Amino acid sequence: MIDGTVSLVTGGNSGIGLGMVRGLVAAGADVVIWGTNEEKNERAVAELRAPGRRVVAFRCDVSDEKQVVATFAATLEEMGKIDSVFANAGIGGVRTRPFTEMTLDEWRSMMVVNLEGAFLTLREGARHLVDRGEGGALIGVSSTSAIHGAPRNQHYAAAKTALLAVMRGLAVELARYGIRCNALVPGWTETPMTEKSRTHEKFLANTTARTPVRRWGTPDDFGAVAAFLADPAQVFHTGDTIVVDGGYTVF
């Protein structure tokens, strides 16, 4: 159980992030949500507020270094500590143009949130956990786009693939401090980010047929795995890439 621990989940006000927050709270953790949409932040806090549990939210754009540093400091002031950090905030790729027409600005706009934002979040988390000296967990949320081909979405896939390398490097570097570093790789999941994709009946049917469990995931499919990754009892589990995709990538 993770009673008495504090988890930070970026992008935790909707989608997979909110599913992880629900799982963490159900397992006994106090949780801090970072999100850019203050209305969604407030709704998430209102949903999860319960006796004996602390759920708070801060507005933070993870692509802005000053905001990340300041918001992490505010989080520590509010909660006193952080035991696990889930670098989950991100934006989705828009499959509207072929790779040959992709602009450098489009490429960079994906990297600044999905890779640089994760870097900044994980860096601040690592600094705190190293200084605190009591171990902890860092989790980078990637995507199955890092495993299979993602046409017209190479910028998104590149950022998510790079995040896997970051997590492996952190696992080696931070093991001496008792900090567990793992990656979570979601498959096709029903979230606001994938809402447009789910309107294409052929695409939805094809991806569902290729998924052995014969459905897309839901945000709540990620609650239990989040609680597992945040569990301080899992002292020997680091450097892993956990795929939660209903079997999509192995079929």
Short mmCIF file of C-alpha atoms in Angstrom, two decimals:
data_model
loop_
_atom_site.label_atom_id
_atom_site.label_comp_id
_atom_site.label_asym_id
_atom_site.label_seq_id
_atom_site.Cartn_x
_atom_site.Cartn_y
_atom_site.Cartn_z
CA MET A 1 0.00 0.00 0.00
CA ILE A 2 1.05 3.57 -0.55
CA ASP A 3 -0.65 5.23 2.42
CA GLY A 4 1.25 8.31 3.54
CA THR A 5 2.99 8.83 0.21
CA VAL A 6 2.61 11.81 -2.10
CA SER A 7 2.47 11.50 -5.88
CA LEU A 8 2.76 14.23 -8.50
CA VAL A 9 0.99 13.57 -11.80
CA THR A 10 1.45 16.08 -14.62
CA GLY A 11 -1.51 16.18 -16.98
CA GLY A 12 -3.46 14.52 -14.19
CA ASN A 13 -6.72 16.37 -14.75
CA SER A 14 -8.04 14.16 -17.58
CA GLY A 15 -7.40 11.07 -19.66
CA ILE A 16 -4.75 8.57 -18.61
CA GLY A 17 -3.38 11.03 -16.07
CA LEU A 18 -6.72 11.23 -14.26
CA GLY A 19 -7.02 7.45 -14.40
CA MET A 20 -3.66 7.15 -12.67
CA VAL A 21 -4.64 9.75 -10.08
CA ARG A 22 -7.80 7.78 -9.28
CA GLY A 23 -5.75 4.63 -8.77
CA LEU A 24 -3.20 6.38 -6.59
CA VAL A 25 -5.87 7.94 -4.38
CA ALA A 26 -7.73 4.61 -4.10
CA ALA A 27 -4.48 2.97 -2.95
CA GLY A 28 -4.00 5.55 -0.21
CA ALA A 29 -1.75 8.24 -1.69
CA ASP A 30 -2.10 11.97 -1.50
CA VAL A 31 -1.84 13.42 -5.00
CA VAL A 32 -0.82 16.66 -6.66
CA ILE A 33 -2.16 17.35 -10.15
CA TRP A 34 -0.47 19.69 -12.59
CA GLY A 35 -2.47 20.88 -15.58
CA THR A 36 -2.84 23.93 -17.75
CA ASN A 37 -6.65 23.95 -17.72
CA GLU A 38 -7.75 25.34 -14.36
CA GLU A 39 -11.38 24.27 -14.84
CA LYS A 40 -10.31 20.66 -15.41
CA ASN A 41 -7.98 20.90 -12.42
CA GLU A 42 -10.87 22.01 -10.20
CA ARG A 43 -13.17 19.25 -11.49
CA ALA A 44 -10.56 16.58 -10.83
CA VAL A 45 -9.94 17.81 -7.30
CA ALA A 46 -13.68 17.97 -6.60
CA GLU A 47 -14.16 14.41 -7.88
CA LEU A 48 -11.36 12.92 -5.82
CA ARG A 49 -11.64 14.88 -2.59
CA ALA A 50 -12.37 12.46 0.25
CA PRO A 51 -11.87 12.28 4.03
CA GLY A 52 -8.29 11.47 4.89
CA ARG A 53 -6.99 12.15 1.37
CA ARG A 54 -5.31 15.28 0.04
CA VAL A 55 -5.74 16.05 -3.64
CA VAL A 56 -4.56 19.46 -4.82
CA ALA A 57 -3.91 20.98 -8.22
CA PHE A 58 -1.62 23.63 -9.66
CA ARG A 59 -1.68 25.29 -13.04
CA CYS A 60 1.63 24.55 -14.77
CA ASP A 61 2.84 24.50 -18.37
CA VAL A 62 5.58 21.86 -18.27
CA SER A 63 7.26 23.30 -21.37
CA ASP A 64 8.12 26.45 -19.39
CA GLU A 65 11.19 25.89 -17.22
CA LYS A 66 10.44 28.76 -14.85
CA GLN A 67 6.92 27.51 -14.29
CA VAL A 68 8.09 23.96 -13.61
CA VAL A 69 10.70 25.07 -11.08
CA ALA A 70 8.31 27.46 -9.33
CA THR A 71 5.40 25.02 -9.31
CA PHE A 72 7.54 22.22 -7.94
CA ALA A 73 8.63 24.51 -5.12
CA ALA A 74 5.00 25.44 -4.45
CA THR A 75 4.08 21.74 -4.47
CA LEU A 76 6.71 20.98 -1.84
CA GLU A 77 5.58 23.92 0.26
CA GLU A 78 2.00 22.63 0.12
CA MET A 79 2.67 18.90 0.61
CA GLY A 80 6.02 18.81 2.41
CA LYS A 81 7.45 16.11 0.15
CA ILE A 82 6.99 14.18 -3.07
CA ASP A 83 7.56 10.42 -3.19
CA SER A 84 6.76 9.69 -6.84
CA VAL A 85 6.61 11.78 -9.99
CA PHE A 86 4.62 10.80 -13.08
CA ALA A 87 5.76 12.79 -16.14
CA ASN A 88 2.53 12.31 -18.07
CA ALA A 89 1.61 15.71 -19.55
CA GLY A 90 1.73 15.80 -23.32
CA ILE A 91 0.07 16.76 -26.56
CA GLY A 92 -0.99 14.43 -29.34
CA GLY A 93 0.12 14.31 -32.92
CA VAL A 94 -2.20 15.51 -35.67
CA ARG A 95 -2.08 13.22 -38.69
CA THR A 96 -3.02 15.78 -41.28
CA ARG A 97 0.05 16.07 -43.48
CA PRO A 98 2.73 13.71 -44.75
CA PHE A 99 6.22 13.75 -43.28
CA THR A 100 7.57 15.50 -46.39
CA GLU A 101 5.41 18.53 -45.57
CA MET A 102 6.08 18.65 -41.82
CA THR A 103 7.61 21.94 -40.72
CA LEU A 104 10.39 22.43 -38.22
CA ASP A 105 8.01 24.43 -36.04
CA GLU A 106 5.58 21.49 -35.95
CA TRP A 107 8.42 19.15 -35.03
CA ARG A 108 9.68 21.44 -32.27
CA SER A 109 6.21 22.13 -30.85
CA MET A 110 5.84 18.42 -30.15
CA MET A 111 9.30 18.09 -28.63
CA VAL A 112 8.98 21.07 -26.30
CA VAL A 113 6.00 19.57 -24.46
CA ASN A 114 6.37 15.81 -24.81
CA LEU A 115 10.13 15.56 -24.33
CA GLU A 116 11.44 18.80 -22.85
CA GLY A 117 8.43 19.06 -20.53
CA ALA A 118 9.08 15.53 -19.30
CA PHE A 119 12.76 16.33 -18.86
CA LEU A 120 12.04 19.40 -16.74
CA THR A 121 9.52 17.55 -14.59
CA LEU A 122 11.79 14.56 -14.05
CA ARG A 123 14.80 16.78 -13.34
CA GLU A 124 13.01 18.66 -10.58
CA GLY A 125 11.69 15.40 -9.20
CA ALA A 126 15.15 13.84 -9.23
CA ARG A 127 16.68 16.85 -7.49
CA HIS A 128 14.15 16.60 -4.67
CA LEU A 129 14.42 12.84 -4.26
CA VAL A 130 18.23 12.88 -4.27
CA ASP A 131 18.36 15.74 -1.75
CA ARG A 132 15.75 14.12 0.46
CA GLY A 133 17.68 10.85 0.52
CA GLU A 134 14.74 8.51 1.12
CA GLY A 135 14.36 6.97 -2.34
CA GLY A 136 11.26 7.37 -4.45
CA ALA A 137 10.01 6.81 -7.97
CA LEU A 138 10.16 8.58 -11.32
CA ILE A 139 7.82 7.43 -14.07
CA GLY A 140 7.83 8.61 -17.68
CA VAL A 141 4.63 8.02 -19.65
CA SER A 142 5.48 7.09 -23.22
CA SER A 143 3.32 5.53 -25.96
CA THR A 144 3.17 2.46 -28.18
CA SER A 145 4.13 4.91 -30.93
CA ALA A 146 7.63 4.33 -29.57
CA ILE A 147 7.31 0.67 -30.59
CA HIS A 148 5.36 0.51 -33.85
CA GLY A 149 5.43 2.76 -36.91
CA ALA A 150 3.50 6.01 -36.56
CA PRO A 151 2.88 7.47 -40.05
CA ARG A 152 2.46 11.26 -40.18
CA ASN A 153 3.16 11.25 -36.46
CA GLN A 154 6.95 10.85 -36.41
CA HIS A 155 7.48 13.89 -34.18
CA TYR A 156 5.19 12.45 -31.49
CA ALA A 157 6.79 9.00 -31.78
CA ALA A 158 10.30 10.45 -31.65
CA ALA A 159 9.56 12.30 -28.39
CA LYS A 160 7.99 9.22 -26.80
CA THR A 161 10.87 6.99 -27.94
CA ALA A 162 13.43 9.40 -26.53
CA LEU A 163 11.61 9.35 -23.19
CA LEU A 164 12.24 5.60 -22.93
CA ALA A 165 15.97 6.24 -23.25
CA VAL A 166 15.78 8.95 -20.61
CA MET A 167 14.11 6.57 -18.16
CA ARG A 168 16.66 3.82 -18.76
CA GLY A 169 19.50 6.26 -18.15
CA LEU A 170 17.87 7.56 -14.98
CA ALA A 171 17.39 4.02 -13.69
CA VAL A 172 21.14 3.41 -13.89
CA GLU A 173 22.20 6.82 -12.59
CA LEU A 174 19.78 7.10 -9.69
CA ALA A 175 19.71 3.53 -8.41
CA ARG A 176 22.38 4.40 -5.83
CA TYR A 177 19.90 6.81 -4.26
CA GLY A 178 17.12 4.22 -4.04
CA ILE A 179 15.16 5.98 -6.78
CA ARG A 180 13.21 3.66 -9.07
CA CYS A 181 12.84 4.87 -12.66
CA ASN A 182 10.40 3.16 -15.00
CA ALA A 183 8.45 3.90 -18.18
CA LEU A 184 4.76 3.30 -18.76
CA VAL A 185 3.67 2.68 -22.35
CA PRO A 186 -0.09 3.02 -22.96
CA GLY A 187 -1.76 1.64 -26.05
CA TRP A 188 -4.87 2.96 -27.77
CA THR A 189 -6.93 4.51 -24.99
CA GLU A 190 -10.23 6.41 -24.89
CA THR A 191 -9.14 9.91 -23.88
CA PRO A 192 -9.85 13.46 -25.03
CA MET A 193 -6.57 13.32 -26.98
CA THR A 194 -7.78 10.37 -29.08
CA GLU A 195 -11.37 11.54 -29.50
CA LYS A 196 -10.87 12.58 -33.12
CA SER A 197 -9.25 9.24 -34.03
CA ARG A 198 -12.23 7.37 -32.60
CA THR A 199 -14.59 9.13 -35.04
CA HIS A 200 -12.98 7.23 -37.93
CA GLU A 201 -14.92 3.97 -37.93
CA LYS A 202 -12.46 2.01 -40.08
CA PHE A 203 -9.47 3.05 -37.97
CA LEU A 204 -11.33 2.24 -34.76
CA ALA A 205 -12.39 -1.15 -36.08
CA ASN A 206 -8.89 -2.02 -37.33
CA THR A 207 -7.12 -1.07 -34.10
CA THR A 208 -9.71 -2.87 -32.00
CA ALA A 209 -9.43 -6.01 -34.12
CA ARG A 210 -5.64 -5.96 -33.70
CA THR A 211 -6.01 -5.72 -29.91
CA PRO A 212 -6.34 -9.21 -28.40
CA VAL A 213 -8.70 -8.04 -25.64
CA ARG A 214 -10.87 -6.55 -28.40
CA ARG A 215 -11.30 -3.08 -27.02
CA TRP A 216 -9.44 0.17 -26.50
CA GLY A 217 -8.18 0.96 -23.04
CA THR A 218 -9.86 3.37 -20.66
CA PRO A 219 -8.13 5.77 -18.24
CA ASP A 220 -9.06 3.56 -15.30
CA ASP A 221 -7.00 0.72 -16.81
CA PHE A 222 -3.95 2.66 -15.62
CA GLY A 223 -4.87 3.17 -11.98
CA ALA A 224 -3.53 -0.09 -10.58
CA VAL A 225 -0.25 0.08 -12.49
CA ALA A 226 0.30 3.64 -11.27
CA ALA A 227 -0.18 2.50 -7.68
CA PHE A 228 2.28 -0.34 -8.27
CA LEU A 229 4.92 1.98 -9.72
CA ALA A 230 4.52 4.38 -6.79
CA ASP A 231 4.74 1.63 -4.17
CA PRO A 232 7.89 2.12 -2.07
CA ALA A 233 7.91 -1.62 -1.34
CA GLN A 234 8.98 -2.30 -4.95
CA VAL A 235 12.62 -1.55 -4.16
CA PHE A 236 14.08 -3.89 -6.82
CA HIS A 237 11.92 -2.80 -9.75
CA THR A 238 13.66 -0.22 -11.92
CA GLY A 239 14.67 0.31 -15.54
CA ASP A 240 11.48 -1.35 -16.79
CA THR A 241 9.16 -0.48 -19.66
CA ILE A 242 5.63 -1.54 -18.79
CA VAL A 243 3.31 -1.83 -21.78
CA VAL A 244 -0.43 -1.55 -21.07
CA ASP A 245 -2.09 -1.96 -24.45
CA GLY A 246 -4.36 -5.01 -24.34
CA GLY A 247 -1.74 -6.98 -26.27
CA TYR A 248 -1.71 -4.64 -29.30
CA THR A 249 2.05 -4.55 -29.79
CA VAL A 250 2.56 -8.32 -29.56
CA PHE A 251 -0.26 -9.38 -31.89
#
